[in-house]
Amino acid sequence: MNKKTLCLYFQVHQPVRLRKYHFFDLGKSHDYYDDFANRTITRKVAKRCYLPANQMMLELIQKYGKNFKVSFSISGLALEQFEKYAPEVIESFKALAKTGCVEFLAETYSHSLASLVDEKEFNLQVKQHADLIKKLFDYTPVTFRNTELVYSDKIGEMVARMGYKTMLTEGAKHVLGWKSPDFVYTNSLNPKLKLLLKNFRLSDDIAFRFSDKSWGEWPLTAEKYAGWLAESVKNEDLINLFMDYETLGEHQDVSTGIFAFMANLPQQVFATSAFEFLTPAEAAAKHQPVAPLNVPFAISWADEERDLTAWLGNELQLEAFEELYKVRDKVKAVNDPALNYDYCCLQASDHFYYMCTKLFSDGAVHKYFTPYDSPYEAFINYMNVLSDFVARVDEKYDNKEKKAVKSSVPVEAPVKKTVVPKASAEKNMKEGKKAVSRTRKK
């Protein structure tokens, strides 16, 4: 029997959070980060999610061997904070890497939206991230997952130019129309890039609805869910379940039964005899694309619209985003380590997400994640930090320009005096006297 594919992927990210930075701090303090909050949150989520979830994944691999596969994309900022505040999380991911049943995906180092505005910065961050994955896990990523599954035809073409053969994105209804997300597609500009699309209904049943007691399908059991999976792919090739790793234990508390559900899911899936677990790279290699996917305008996995409005949907967000990338060339010209680090942290998409002014169900999701009392407070705090950062960049850039101008000004060479030998001087004097005498005789 030709089994269908079940692709299980998790996003892992923690931003470097900003401290309360007031207007009167500008020019006086360049300490932008809330180290206490960053440490506390990283440690808390490690205890609730990363460590127990990684242990569960390791036990599933030990139980089922090569039959169970899982994949992760872990942002560079998250990895930095794990190394700093929770190194045991790094070790637990290393243990998973050694099994050979885990694929680590490439992404932007700072979980940024650089792909929308700056290809150079985008390429730089992707390479920086891939280098860190290689260093930590001895693994070279071959599949790409952009921040929050942001994708368009143009972005896909850029990813293909970087050499990646497979990319993940959202199975957005307004893009697919009547088509199913449960097939492999290709980039419309470069067919060499294969696309795996998230099945958002089945993914969100776990990520968002699992503990919702008002949901008609609550409580969700692994047996019931495995039946849904089997029913969904009678005529399709694969199901891609993409979600935040923090779903396990953080967004869905352990008391909801989420860990027991996930631990029991592979057994129930194998009982249906319909599926095999594969990584994204393996899934793309196994299945032939059915058609190109035309995505002229960027999509994502956020909110009902599945577009960019979670980050760039109002004037506050657009202004902050524009000012941030306006200074990019100067930052790179200065090439100061401290400024480079700050620029990396300030690009995290979370800062713009906190400025979102959406209402209703989407607004509730945004409110859950933000550390600010309002989107306007998030905007003011970010712009205060950004203003100080830009002033530092301008100062360094101007100083560098002045030094460059000064060093390029040619120094006037001293006038050399021609020293005439004494014999030649006497000879010239005699010749001169004879010429004057001849002139007088005439």
XYZ file of C-alpha atoms in Angstrom:
442
model
C 0.000 0.000 0.000
C 1.312 3.422 -0.960
C 1.082 5.344 2.293
C 0.232 9.012 2.559
C 2.653 11.439 4.187
C 2.220 13.144 7.538
C 4.663 16.030 7.965
C 4.979 17.399 11.513
C 6.738 20.756 11.847
C 7.197 23.163 14.779
C 8.329 26.790 14.910
C 10.539 27.758 17.871
C 11.113 31.441 18.579
C 11.720 33.845 21.441
C 12.381 37.545 20.724
C 14.820 39.681 22.704
C 12.311 41.830 24.578
C 12.772 45.575 25.036
C 12.703 47.283 28.411
C 10.581 50.347 29.120
C 12.644 52.933 27.274
C 11.495 56.514 27.848
C 11.988 59.663 25.796
C 14.378 61.026 28.421
C 16.623 57.972 27.972
C 17.486 59.038 24.416
C 21.156 59.873 24.091
C 21.848 58.876 27.692
C 21.346 55.110 27.795
C 21.830 52.511 25.085
C 20.612 49.650 27.275
C 17.517 48.571 25.342
C 16.761 45.075 26.619
C 14.756 43.671 29.503
C 17.223 41.019 30.611
C 15.075 39.988 33.564
C 12.028 39.352 31.373
C 14.096 37.569 28.734
C 15.648 35.245 31.294
C 12.400 34.640 33.176
C 10.324 33.882 30.083
C 12.986 31.705 28.470
C 13.374 29.660 31.649
C 9.609 29.396 32.123
C 8.872 28.240 28.567
C 11.829 25.853 28.697
C 10.371 24.214 31.792
C 6.782 24.134 30.507
C 7.406 23.359 26.835
C 10.859 22.875 25.332
C 12.359 20.389 27.778
C 9.327 18.117 28.305
C 8.346 18.326 24.617
C 11.851 17.435 23.451
C 11.946 14.546 25.913
C 8.611 13.300 24.570
C 9.849 13.556 20.954
C 13.016 11.663 21.874
C 10.979 8.901 23.519
C 8.720 8.639 20.463
C 11.774 8.267 18.232
C 13.221 5.648 20.567
C 9.902 3.797 20.492
C 9.185 3.959 16.756
C 12.673 4.463 15.330
C 12.849 5.794 11.778
C 9.067 5.543 11.495
C 8.606 8.749 13.473
C 9.992 12.002 12.077
C 9.660 15.622 13.200
C 11.093 18.948 12.039
C 11.910 22.310 13.636
C 12.900 25.811 12.688
C 14.529 27.606 15.612
C 15.285 31.308 15.250
C 18.789 32.582 15.926
C 17.514 34.876 18.690
C 15.875 31.900 20.411
C 19.076 29.868 20.191
C 21.092 32.784 21.614
C 18.781 32.982 24.610
C 18.823 29.219 25.139
C 22.621 29.339 25.229
C 22.509 32.234 27.694
C 19.619 31.295 29.986
C 18.727 27.624 29.376
C 21.648 25.682 27.862
C 19.918 22.396 28.696
C 17.434 23.182 25.898
C 20.309 23.257 23.403
C 21.501 19.904 24.709
C 18.014 18.402 24.330
C 17.857 19.545 20.694
C 21.333 18.097 20.121
C 20.067 14.760 21.435
C 17.223 14.894 18.906
C 19.634 15.837 16.104
C 21.732 12.737 16.783
C 18.772 10.419 16.138
C 18.719 11.202 12.409
C 14.924 11.512 12.604
C 14.821 15.302 12.898
C 15.143 17.954 10.204
C 16.234 21.485 11.125
C 14.975 24.148 8.726
C 16.625 27.389 7.670
C 15.001 30.737 8.395
C 15.885 34.351 9.128
C 18.214 34.706 12.098
C 16.124 37.315 13.918
C 12.688 36.043 12.815
C 12.468 39.182 10.704
C 10.415 40.463 7.783
C 13.513 41.371 5.766
C 12.311 39.286 2.805
C 9.682 41.962 2.134
C 12.071 44.870 1.639
C 15.755 43.992 1.499
C 17.130 40.962 -0.331
C 20.696 41.581 0.859
C 19.640 41.645 4.512
C 17.402 38.626 3.916
C 20.244 36.592 2.400
C 22.630 37.681 5.150
C 20.290 36.570 7.924
C 19.504 33.231 6.296
C 23.208 32.445 5.941
C 23.880 33.575 9.504
C 21.131 31.270 10.742
C 22.292 28.281 8.680
C 25.835 28.745 9.998
C 24.557 28.654 13.596
C 22.504 25.492 12.969
C 25.604 23.840 11.509
C 27.709 24.940 14.472
C 25.282 23.773 17.155
C 23.774 20.645 15.614
C 26.230 19.699 12.866
C 23.343 19.969 10.428
C 23.110 21.843 7.129
C 19.521 22.999 6.421
C 18.113 22.139 2.984
C 14.513 23.292 3.526
C 13.467 26.885 4.141
C 10.737 28.279 6.363
C 10.323 32.050 6.318
C 9.201 34.025 9.362
C 5.569 33.156 10.188
C 5.358 31.272 6.863
C 5.475 34.588 4.955
C 5.594 33.802 1.245
C 5.060 35.291 -2.202
C 6.213 34.431 -5.708
C 9.064 36.925 -5.390
C 10.165 35.644 -1.972
C 10.102 32.074 -3.246
C 12.296 33.064 -6.167
C 14.822 34.637 -3.772
C 14.834 31.459 -1.675
C 15.423 29.358 -4.788
C 18.369 31.588 -5.726
C 19.893 30.792 -2.329
C 19.876 27.133 -3.312
C 16.947 25.782 -1.292
C 14.757 23.213 -3.041
C 11.800 23.154 -0.626
C 9.902 25.860 1.240
C 7.011 25.856 3.705
C 4.065 28.237 3.613
C 0.383 28.600 4.459
C -2.415 26.850 2.591
C -4.374 30.100 2.413
C -7.924 29.734 1.102
C -7.887 32.992 -0.846
C -4.828 31.736 -2.762
C -5.825 28.094 -3.243
C -9.468 28.653 -4.127
C -10.863 25.208 -4.932
C -7.447 23.530 -4.764
C -6.327 21.426 -1.791
C -3.323 22.228 0.466
C -2.611 18.488 0.658
C -0.408 18.343 -2.434
C 3.078 19.579 -3.337
C 3.167 22.756 -5.453
C 5.973 24.810 -7.036
C 6.983 28.446 -7.100
C 5.408 30.131 -10.130
C 8.650 31.950 -11.066
C 11.100 29.128 -10.398
C 9.580 25.623 -10.622
C 12.683 24.116 -8.999
C 11.392 25.316 -5.626
C 8.784 22.929 -4.188
C 6.155 24.205 -1.763
C 4.608 22.399 1.199
C 1.388 24.020 2.392
C 0.030 24.015 5.909
C -3.328 22.316 6.400
C -4.595 25.114 8.631
C -7.845 23.433 9.722
C -6.184 20.308 11.101
C -3.181 22.237 12.444
C -5.342 24.779 14.243
C -7.500 22.035 15.768
C -4.441 21.317 17.920
C -2.816 24.740 18.135
C -5.898 26.827 18.971
C -9.000 24.708 19.573
C -7.615 21.806 21.599
C -8.573 23.193 25.031
C -11.629 25.191 23.940
C -14.537 23.638 25.834
C -17.043 25.573 23.705
C -15.751 23.781 20.595
C -18.177 21.159 19.337
C -15.383 18.550 19.001
C -14.019 19.002 22.529
C -12.441 16.948 23.981
C -10.146 15.982 21.138
C -8.615 12.521 21.425
C -5.717 11.087 19.425
C -7.964 8.338 18.078
C -10.570 10.812 16.835
C -7.897 13.048 15.308
C -6.180 10.142 13.524
C -9.539 9.316 11.972
C -9.850 12.890 10.687
C -6.385 12.658 9.165
C -7.196 9.429 7.343
C -10.486 10.824 6.077
C -8.806 14.002 4.784
C -6.330 12.352 2.415
C -8.363 9.804 0.511
C -7.496 11.496 -2.794
C -4.584 13.687 -1.682
C -0.873 13.033 -1.093
C 0.067 14.471 2.285
C -0.987 16.485 5.322
C 1.299 19.170 6.706
C 0.737 19.949 10.386
C 2.588 23.200 11.103
C 2.370 24.992 14.460
C 4.262 26.806 17.219
C 6.210 24.429 19.434
C 4.965 26.475 22.372
C 1.550 24.909 21.693
C 2.836 22.030 23.805
C 2.723 23.087 27.445
C 2.716 26.878 27.017
C -0.260 27.868 24.845
C -1.980 24.619 25.778
C -1.191 23.856 29.404
C -0.151 20.365 30.455
C -3.430 20.143 32.387
C -5.344 20.181 29.065
C -3.881 16.778 28.188
C -1.869 18.109 25.244
C 1.224 16.028 26.026
C -0.780 12.835 26.429
C -2.523 13.606 23.127
C 0.737 14.093 21.223
C 2.411 11.086 22.832
C -0.491 8.856 21.771
C -0.951 10.334 18.290
C 1.712 8.285 16.415
C 0.267 5.002 17.690
C -3.218 6.003 16.522
C -1.862 7.223 13.180
C -0.012 3.962 12.577
C -3.195 2.059 13.494
C -4.950 3.598 10.485
C -2.214 2.206 8.198
C -2.678 5.279 6.026
C 0.403 7.352 6.888
C 4.120 7.495 7.295
C 5.871 10.358 9.084
C 8.363 12.208 6.854
C 10.399 15.386 7.190
C 9.714 18.263 4.752
C 12.755 17.377 2.631
C 11.651 13.737 2.438
C 8.051 14.693 1.644
C 9.136 16.987 -1.189
C 11.373 14.261 -2.604
C 8.629 11.647 -2.460
C 5.745 13.548 -4.056
C 5.601 15.156 -7.485
C 4.245 18.723 -7.666
C 0.751 19.018 -9.116
C 0.912 22.672 -10.247
C 2.608 26.038 -9.726
C 1.110 28.201 -6.966
C 0.518 31.839 -7.921
C 1.004 34.150 -4.943
C 1.577 37.718 -6.219
C 0.886 39.247 -2.793
C 2.524 37.965 0.371
C 0.668 35.517 2.613
C 1.386 34.212 6.120
C -0.145 31.880 8.690
C -1.362 34.734 10.924
C -4.946 35.741 11.678
C -8.049 35.170 9.586
C -6.708 37.077 6.581
C -3.532 34.992 6.317
C -1.700 38.084 5.065
C 0.741 40.693 6.449
C -1.738 42.823 8.388
C -0.677 41.293 11.710
C 2.630 43.194 11.313
C 2.050 45.864 8.667
C -1.658 46.602 8.864
C -1.716 50.118 10.316
C 0.196 53.408 10.117
C 2.093 52.788 13.350
C 3.535 49.533 12.074
C 4.330 50.919 8.637
C 6.150 53.947 10.035
C 8.262 51.865 12.420
C 9.053 49.332 9.699
C 10.046 51.997 7.183
C 12.307 53.834 9.648
C 14.017 50.589 10.652
C 15.026 49.570 7.144
C 15.840 53.104 6.051
C 19.010 52.939 8.149
C 20.173 49.524 6.918
C 22.882 50.732 4.507
C 24.474 52.956 7.157
C 24.489 50.096 9.693
C 26.303 47.858 7.230
C 28.737 50.607 6.235
C 29.678 51.258 9.859
C 29.880 47.514 10.637
C 30.065 48.003 14.403
C 29.427 44.740 16.374
C 27.221 46.421 18.987
C 25.139 48.206 16.355
C 24.869 45.039 14.255
C 23.506 43.134 17.251
C 20.975 45.838 18.091
C 19.866 46.014 14.466
C 19.361 42.258 14.451
C 17.213 42.344 17.610
C 15.159 45.314 16.424
C 14.189 43.436 13.256
C 12.277 40.706 15.106
C 8.743 40.655 13.715
C 7.321 40.517 17.255
C 7.901 44.253 17.769
C 5.518 45.051 14.900
C 3.060 42.367 15.987
C 2.687 44.140 19.348
C 1.565 47.294 17.494
C -1.394 45.561 15.849
C -4.760 47.263 16.419
C -7.051 44.445 15.282
C -10.213 43.627 17.212
C -12.394 40.575 17.835
C -10.830 37.087 17.779
C -7.568 38.159 16.121
C -7.211 40.953 18.648
C -7.534 38.465 21.493
C -4.655 36.425 20.089
C -2.460 39.515 19.771
C -3.324 40.583 23.333
C -2.204 37.175 24.617
C 1.292 37.629 23.202
C 2.019 41.318 23.841
C 3.817 42.587 26.977
C 2.344 46.087 26.450
C -0.918 47.569 27.679
C -1.765 48.867 24.208
C -0.452 48.901 20.612
C 0.310 52.613 21.025
C 2.533 51.965 24.029
C 4.353 49.309 22.002
C 4.856 51.808 19.163
C 6.124 54.617 21.413
C 8.542 52.349 23.257
C 9.909 50.864 20.033
C 10.294 54.261 18.357
C 12.151 55.645 21.378
C 14.624 52.785 21.133
C 14.854 53.092 17.364
C 15.447 56.861 17.567
C 18.368 56.391 19.932
C 19.717 53.575 17.765
C 19.514 55.686 14.590
C 21.306 58.573 16.324
C 24.151 56.228 17.276
C 24.344 54.914 13.718
C 24.375 58.422 12.259
C 27.144 59.518 14.624
C 29.330 56.539 13.763
C 28.588 56.908 10.064
C 29.398 60.643 10.030
C 32.671 60.052 11.882
C 33.612 57.356 9.402
C 32.779 59.645 6.479
C 34.869 62.465 7.946
C 37.834 60.163 8.388
C 37.430 58.911 4.846
C 37.301 62.459 3.440
C 40.297 63.519 5.495
C 42.381 60.581 4.377
C 41.454 61.176 0.720
C 42.538 64.865 0.584
C 45.840 64.997 -1.370
C 48.767 66.548 0.502
C 50.497 69.284 -1.501
C 53.997 68.153 -2.423
C 56.835 70.531 -1.408
C 58.426 72.474 -4.241
C 61.755 70.978 -5.060
C 64.615 73.436 -5.637
C 66.690 72.575 -8.615
C 70.318 72.497 -7.571
C 72.538 73.430 -10.513
C 76.129 72.162 -10.336
C 78.746 74.978 -9.898
C 80.525 74.270 -13.200
C 77.291 74.407 -15.136
C 76.286 77.613 -13.368
C 79.550 79.357 -14.333
C 79.186 78.166 -17.916
C 75.600 79.422 -18.111
C 76.654 82.796 -16.694
C 79.417 83.225 -19.347
C 76.998 82.261 -22.142
C 74.511 84.758 -20.781
C 77.073 87.612 -20.745
C 78.108 86.850 -24.365
C 74.426 86.935 -25.462
C 73.887 90.343 -23.805
C 77.151 91.705 -25.403
C 76.054 90.609 -28.878
C 72.694 92.247 -28.401
C 74.311 95.594 -27.433
C 76.651 95.597 -30.487
C 73.666 95.248 -32.764
